PDB file of N, CA and C in Angstrom:
ATOM      1  N   UNK A   1       9.733   2.344  35.980  1.00  0.00           N
ATOM      2  CA  UNK A   1       8.876   1.737  34.978  1.00  0.00           C
ATOM      3  C   UNK A   1       8.029   2.806  34.284  1.00  0.00           C
ATOM      4  N   UNK A   2       7.494   3.734  35.076  1.00  0.00           N
ATOM      5  CA  UNK A   2       6.687   4.805  34.500  1.00  0.00           C
ATOM      6  C   UNK A   2       7.515   5.677  33.566  1.00  0.00           C
ATOM      7  N   UNK A   3       8.755   5.943  33.955  1.00  0.00           N
ATOM      8  CA  UNK A   3       9.628   6.766  33.133  1.00  0.00           C
ATOM      9  C   UNK A   3       9.919   6.088  31.797  1.00  0.00           C
ATOM     10  N   UNK A   4      10.108   4.782  31.797  1.00  0.00           N
ATOM     11  CA  UNK A   4      10.362   4.033  30.564  1.00  0.00           C
ATOM     12  C   UNK A   4       9.164   4.127  29.613  1.00  0.00           C
ATOM     13  N   UNK A   5       7.966   3.959  30.126  1.00  0.00           N
ATOM     14  CA  UNK A   5       6.757   4.037  29.293  1.00  0.00           C
ATOM     15  C   UNK A   5       6.580   5.463  28.765  1.00  0.00           C
ATOM     16  N   UNK A   6       6.865   6.454  29.588  1.00  0.00           N
ATOM     17  CA  UNK A   6       6.770   7.851  29.156  1.00  0.00           C
ATOM     18  C   UNK A   6       7.736   8.133  28.019  1.00  0.00           C
ATOM     19  N   UNK A   7       9.003   7.718  28.172  1.00  0.00           N
ATOM     20  CA  UNK A   7       9.988   7.960  27.117  1.00  0.00           C
ATOM     21  C   UNK A   7       9.656   7.183  25.851  1.00  0.00           C
ATOM     22  N   UNK A   8       9.109   6.016  26.001  1.00  0.00           N
ATOM     23  CA  UNK A   8       8.705   5.224  24.844  1.00  0.00           C
ATOM     24  C   UNK A   8       7.595   5.935  24.069  1.00  0.00           C
ATOM     25  N   UNK A   9       6.590   6.428  24.767  1.00  0.00           N
ATOM     26  CA  UNK A   9       5.496   7.158  24.118  1.00  0.00           C
ATOM     27  C   UNK A   9       5.992   8.477  23.528  1.00  0.00           C
ATOM     28  N   UNK A  10       6.843   9.171  24.250  1.00  0.00           N
ATOM     29  CA  UNK A  10       7.383  10.445  23.765  1.00  0.00           C
ATOM     30  C   UNK A  10       8.227  10.228  22.504  1.00  0.00           C
ATOM     31  N   UNK A  11       9.049   9.207  22.502  1.00  0.00           N
ATOM     32  CA  UNK A  11       9.859   8.892  21.323  1.00  0.00           C
ATOM     33  C   UNK A  11       9.000   8.533  20.121  1.00  0.00           C
ATOM     34  N   UNK A  12       7.933   7.804  20.372  1.00  0.00           N
ATOM     35  CA  UNK A  12       7.023   7.427  19.291  1.00  0.00           C
ATOM     36  C   UNK A  12       6.394   8.669  18.664  1.00  0.00           C
ATOM     37  N   UNK A  13       5.970   9.600  19.485  1.00  0.00           N
ATOM     38  CA  UNK A  13       5.354  10.827  18.980  1.00  0.00           C
ATOM     39  C   UNK A  13       6.376  11.668  18.212  1.00  0.00           C
ATOM     40  N   UNK A  14       7.590  11.752  18.716  1.00  0.00           N
ATOM     41  CA  UNK A  14       8.628  12.533  18.045  1.00  0.00           C
ATOM     42  C   UNK A  14       8.953  11.922  16.685  1.00  0.00           C
ATOM     43  N   UNK A  15       9.085  10.607  16.632  1.00  0.00           N
ATOM     44  CA  UNK A  15       9.382   9.933  15.355  1.00  0.00           C
ATOM     45  C   UNK A  15       8.244  10.164  14.360  1.00  0.00           C
ATOM     46  N   UNK A  16       6.998  10.057  14.814  1.00  0.00           N
ATOM     47  CA  UNK A  16       5.851  10.275  13.927  1.00  0.00           C
ATOM     48  C   UNK A  16       5.873  11.701  13.372  1.00  0.00           C
ATOM     49  N   UNK A  17       6.149  12.693  14.222  1.00  0.00           N
ATOM     50  CA  UNK A  17       6.201  14.076  13.757  1.00  0.00           C
ATOM     51  C   UNK A  17       7.347  14.299  12.774  1.00  0.00           C
ATOM     52  N   UNK A  18       8.500  13.706  13.036  1.00  0.00           N
ATOM     53  CA  UNK A  18       9.622  13.849  12.112  1.00  0.00           C
ATOM     54  C   UNK A  18       9.316  13.228  10.760  1.00  0.00           C
ATOM     55  N   UNK A  19       8.622  12.090  10.746  1.00  0.00           N
ATOM     56  CA  UNK A  19       8.292  11.439   9.483  1.00  0.00           C
ATOM     57  C   UNK A  19       7.326  12.281   8.660  1.00  0.00           C
ATOM     58  N   UNK A  20       6.466  13.049   9.306  1.00  0.00           N
ATOM     59  CA  UNK A  20       5.537  13.909   8.569  1.00  0.00           C
ATOM     60  C   UNK A  20       6.317  14.933   7.745  1.00  0.00           C
ATOM     61  N   UNK A  21       7.416  15.432   8.282  1.00  0.00           N
ATOM     62  CA  UNK A  21       8.180  16.459   7.588  1.00  0.00           C
ATOM     63  C   UNK A  21       9.278  15.890   6.692  1.00  0.00           C
ATOM     64  N   UNK A  22       9.832  14.734   7.024  1.00  0.00           N
ATOM     65  CA  UNK A  22      10.964  14.192   6.279  1.00  0.00           C
ATOM     66  C   UNK A  22      10.531  13.314   5.109  1.00  0.00           C
ATOM     67  N   UNK A  23       9.467  12.547   5.238  1.00  0.00           N
ATOM     68  CA  UNK A  23       9.047  11.619   4.191  1.00  0.00           C
ATOM     69  C   UNK A  23       8.742  12.278   2.844  1.00  0.00           C
ATOM     70  N   UNK A  24       8.155  13.459   2.796  1.00  0.00           N
ATOM     71  CA  UNK A  24       7.892  14.051   1.469  1.00  0.00           C
ATOM     72  C   UNK A  24       9.149  14.318   0.652  1.00  0.00           C
ATOM     73  N   UNK A  25      10.302  14.479   1.281  1.00  0.00           N
ATOM     74  CA  UNK A  25      11.539  14.705   0.533  1.00  0.00           C
ATOM     75  C   UNK A  25      11.963  13.463  -0.243  1.00  0.00           C
ATOM     76  N   UNK A  26      11.621  12.292   0.240  1.00  0.00           N
ATOM     77  CA  UNK A  26      12.042  11.045  -0.387  1.00  0.00           C
ATOM     78  C   UNK A  26      10.940  10.412  -1.231  1.00  0.00           C
ATOM     79  N   UNK A  27       9.827  11.104  -1.380  1.00  0.00           N
ATOM     80  CA  UNK A  27       8.719  10.582  -2.173  1.00  0.00           C
ATOM     81  C   UNK A  27       9.059  10.695  -3.650  1.00  0.00           C
ATOM     82  N   UNK A  28       8.846   9.602  -4.385  1.00  0.00           N
ATOM     83  CA  UNK A  28       9.135   9.626  -5.818  1.00  0.00           C
ATOM     84  C   UNK A  28       7.873  10.030  -6.565  1.00  0.00           C
ATOM     85  N   UNK A  29       8.044  10.958  -7.443  1.00  0.00           N
ATOM     86  CA  UNK A  29       6.923  11.443  -8.251  1.00  0.00           C
ATOM     87  C   UNK A  29       7.090  10.921  -9.671  1.00  0.00           C
ATOM     88  N   UNK A  30       6.005  10.513 -10.322  1.00  0.00           N
ATOM     89  CA  UNK A  30       6.134  10.044 -11.708  1.00  0.00           C
ATOM     90  C   UNK A  30       6.501  11.194 -12.643  1.00  0.00           C
ATOM     91  N   UNK A  31       7.194  10.863 -13.711  1.00  0.00           N
ATOM     92  CA  UNK A  31       7.580  11.881 -14.678  1.00  0.00           C
ATOM     93  C   UNK A  31       6.346  12.450 -15.350  1.00  0.00           C
ATOM     94  N   UNK A  32       6.374  13.735 -15.648  1.00  0.00           N
ATOM     95  CA  UNK A  32       5.205  14.385 -16.232  1.00  0.00           C
ATOM     96  C   UNK A  32       4.994  13.978 -17.687  1.00  0.00           C
ATOM     97  N   UNK A  33       6.063  13.573 -18.381  1.00  0.00           N
ATOM     98  CA  UNK A  33       5.950  13.221 -19.792  1.00  0.00           C
ATOM     99  C   UNK A  33       5.469  11.793 -20.012  1.00  0.00           C
ATOM    100  N   UNK A  34       5.611  10.955 -19.037  1.00  0.00           N
ATOM    101  CA  UNK A  34       5.237   9.554 -19.222  1.00  0.00           C
ATOM    102  C   UNK A  34       3.765   9.348 -18.929  1.00  0.00           C
ATOM    103  N   UNK A  35       3.198   8.361 -19.599  1.00  0.00           N
ATOM    104  CA  UNK A  35       1.796   8.034 -19.367  1.00  0.00           C
ATOM    105  C   UNK A  35       1.728   6.869 -18.394  1.00  0.00           C
ATOM    106  N   UNK A  36       0.840   6.976 -17.430  1.00  0.00           N
ATOM    107  CA  UNK A  36       0.729   5.936 -16.420  1.00  0.00           C
ATOM    108  C   UNK A  36      -0.505   5.080 -16.629  1.00  0.00           C
ATOM    109  N   UNK A  37      -1.284   5.346 -17.689  1.00  0.00           N
ATOM    110  CA  UNK A  37      -2.483   4.559 -17.945  1.00  0.00           C
ATOM    111  C   UNK A  37      -2.100   3.213 -18.528  1.00  0.00           C
ATOM    112  N   UNK A  38      -2.622   2.162 -17.950  1.00  0.00           N
ATOM    113  CA  UNK A  38      -2.355   0.809 -18.414  1.00  0.00           C
ATOM    114  C   UNK A  38      -3.524   0.354 -19.260  1.00  0.00           C
ATOM    115  N   UNK A  39      -3.230  -0.026 -20.491  1.00  0.00           N
ATOM    116  CA  UNK A  39      -4.291  -0.544 -21.360  1.00  0.00           C
ATOM    117  C   UNK A  39      -3.962  -1.999 -21.674  1.00  0.00           C
ATOM    118  N   UNK A  40      -4.724  -2.931 -21.142  1.00  0.00           N
ATOM    119  CA  UNK A  40      -4.443  -4.343 -21.396  1.00  0.00           C
ATOM    120  C   UNK A  40      -4.763  -4.724 -22.834  1.00  0.00           C
ATOM    121  N   UNK A  41      -4.179  -5.835 -23.267  1.00  0.00           N
ATOM    122  CA  UNK A  41      -4.435  -6.337 -24.614  1.00  0.00           C
ATOM    123  C   UNK A  41      -5.881  -6.793 -24.716  1.00  0.00           C
ATOM    124  N   UNK A  42      -6.338  -6.991 -25.929  1.00  0.00           N
ATOM    125  CA  UNK A  42      -7.741  -7.330 -26.161  1.00  0.00           C
ATOM    126  C   UNK A  42      -8.121  -8.642 -25.479  1.00  0.00           C
ATOM    127  N   UNK A  43      -7.239  -9.652 -25.512  1.00  0.00           N
ATOM    128  CA  UNK A  43      -7.582 -10.933 -24.893  1.00  0.00           C
ATOM    129  C   UNK A  43      -7.595 -10.844 -23.365  1.00  0.00           C
ATOM    130  N   UNK A  44      -6.854  -9.884 -22.799  1.00  0.00           N
ATOM    131  CA  UNK A  44      -6.876  -9.700 -21.357  1.00  0.00           C
ATOM    132  C   UNK A  44      -8.128  -8.962 -20.900  1.00  0.00           C
ATOM    133  N   UNK A  45      -8.741  -8.200 -21.796  1.00  0.00           N
ATOM    134  CA  UNK A  45      -9.938  -7.459 -21.441  1.00  0.00           C
ATOM    135  C   UNK A  45     -11.140  -8.374 -21.248  1.00  0.00           C
ATOM    136  N   UNK A  46     -11.118  -9.542 -21.896  1.00  0.00           N
ATOM    137  CA  UNK A  46     -12.248 -10.461 -21.814  1.00  0.00           C
ATOM    138  C   UNK A  46     -12.381 -10.945 -20.376  1.00  0.00           C
ATOM    139  N   UNK A  47     -13.526 -10.708 -19.811  1.00  0.00           N
ATOM    140  CA  UNK A  47     -13.762 -11.073 -18.428  1.00  0.00           C
ATOM    141  C   UNK A  47     -14.432 -12.436 -18.354  1.00  0.00           C
ATOM    142  N   UNK A  48     -13.978 -13.255 -17.437  1.00  0.00           N
ATOM    143  CA  UNK A  48     -14.605 -14.557 -17.226  1.00  0.00           C
ATOM    144  C   UNK A  48     -15.489 -14.518 -15.986  1.00  0.00           C
ATOM    145  N   UNK A  49     -15.711 -13.348 -15.479  1.00  0.00           N
ATOM    146  CA  UNK A  49     -16.531 -13.188 -14.298  1.00  0.00           C
ATOM    147  C   UNK A  49     -17.982 -13.510 -14.644  1.00  0.00           C
ATOM    148  N   UNK A  50     -18.564 -14.424 -13.911  1.00  0.00           N
ATOM    149  CA  UNK A  50     -19.951 -14.786 -14.137  1.00  0.00           C
ATOM    150  C   UNK A  50     -20.125 -15.904 -15.139  1.00  0.00           C
ATOM    151  N   UNK A  51     -19.035 -16.400 -15.732  1.00  0.00           N
ATOM    152  CA  UNK A  51     -19.151 -17.508 -16.673  1.00  0.00           C
ATOM    153  C   UNK A  51     -19.475 -18.792 -15.930  1.00  0.00           C
ATOM    154  N   UNK A  52     -20.268 -19.634 -16.547  1.00  0.00           N
ATOM    155  CA  UNK A  52     -20.656 -20.907 -15.943  1.00  0.00           C
ATOM    156  C   UNK A  52     -19.551 -21.922 -16.177  1.00  0.00           C
ATOM    157  N   UNK A  53     -19.145 -22.588 -15.117  1.00  0.00           N
ATOM    158  CA  UNK A  53     -18.133 -23.631 -15.206  1.00  0.00           C
ATOM    159  C   UNK A  53     -18.766 -24.919 -14.725  1.00  0.00           C
ATOM    160  N   UNK A  54     -18.685 -25.954 -15.549  1.00  0.00           N
ATOM    161  CA  UNK A  54     -19.290 -27.234 -15.222  1.00  0.00           C
ATOM    162  C   UNK A  54     -18.239 -28.107 -14.536  1.00  0.00           C
ATOM    163  N   UNK A  55     -18.403 -28.343 -13.232  1.00  0.00           N
ATOM    164  CA  UNK A  55     -17.478 -29.186 -12.493  1.00  0.00           C
ATOM    165  C   UNK A  55     -18.055 -30.593 -12.374  1.00  0.00           C
ATOM    166  N   UNK A  56     -17.183 -31.568 -12.489  1.00  0.00           N
ATOM    167  CA  UNK A  56     -17.607 -32.952 -12.375  1.00  0.00           C
ATOM    168  C   UNK A  56     -17.523 -33.363 -10.903  1.00  0.00           C
ATOM    169  N   UNK A  57     -18.552 -33.989 -10.400  1.00  0.00           N
ATOM    170  CA  UNK A  57     -18.563 -34.391  -9.012  1.00  0.00           C
ATOM    171  C   UNK A  57     -17.699 -35.627  -8.820  1.00  0.00           C
ATOM    172  N   UNK A  58     -16.828 -35.600  -7.824  1.00  0.00           N
ATOM    173  CA  UNK A  58     -15.930 -36.719  -7.541  1.00  0.00           C
ATOM    174  C   UNK A  58     -16.470 -37.447  -6.326  1.00  0.00           C
ATOM    175  N   UNK A  59     -16.626 -38.780  -6.490  1.00  0.00           N
ATOM    176  CA  UNK A  59     -17.145 -39.584  -5.367  1.00  0.00           C
ATOM    177  C   UNK A  59     -16.070 -40.405  -4.724  1.00  0.00           C
TER     178      UNK A  59
END
């Protein structure tokens, strides 16, 4: 039982270390020529945060 837990922990550490070195190869980087800034339309910019909403009480 102790050996199983040891190998499980050891395998977990090995996998974590391998991912540190292997994952950057598969990371996608955005193109340098493209713009990543999102500018919403004028009607989307209008915020309704803090607006008063009148709810009717239901009995």
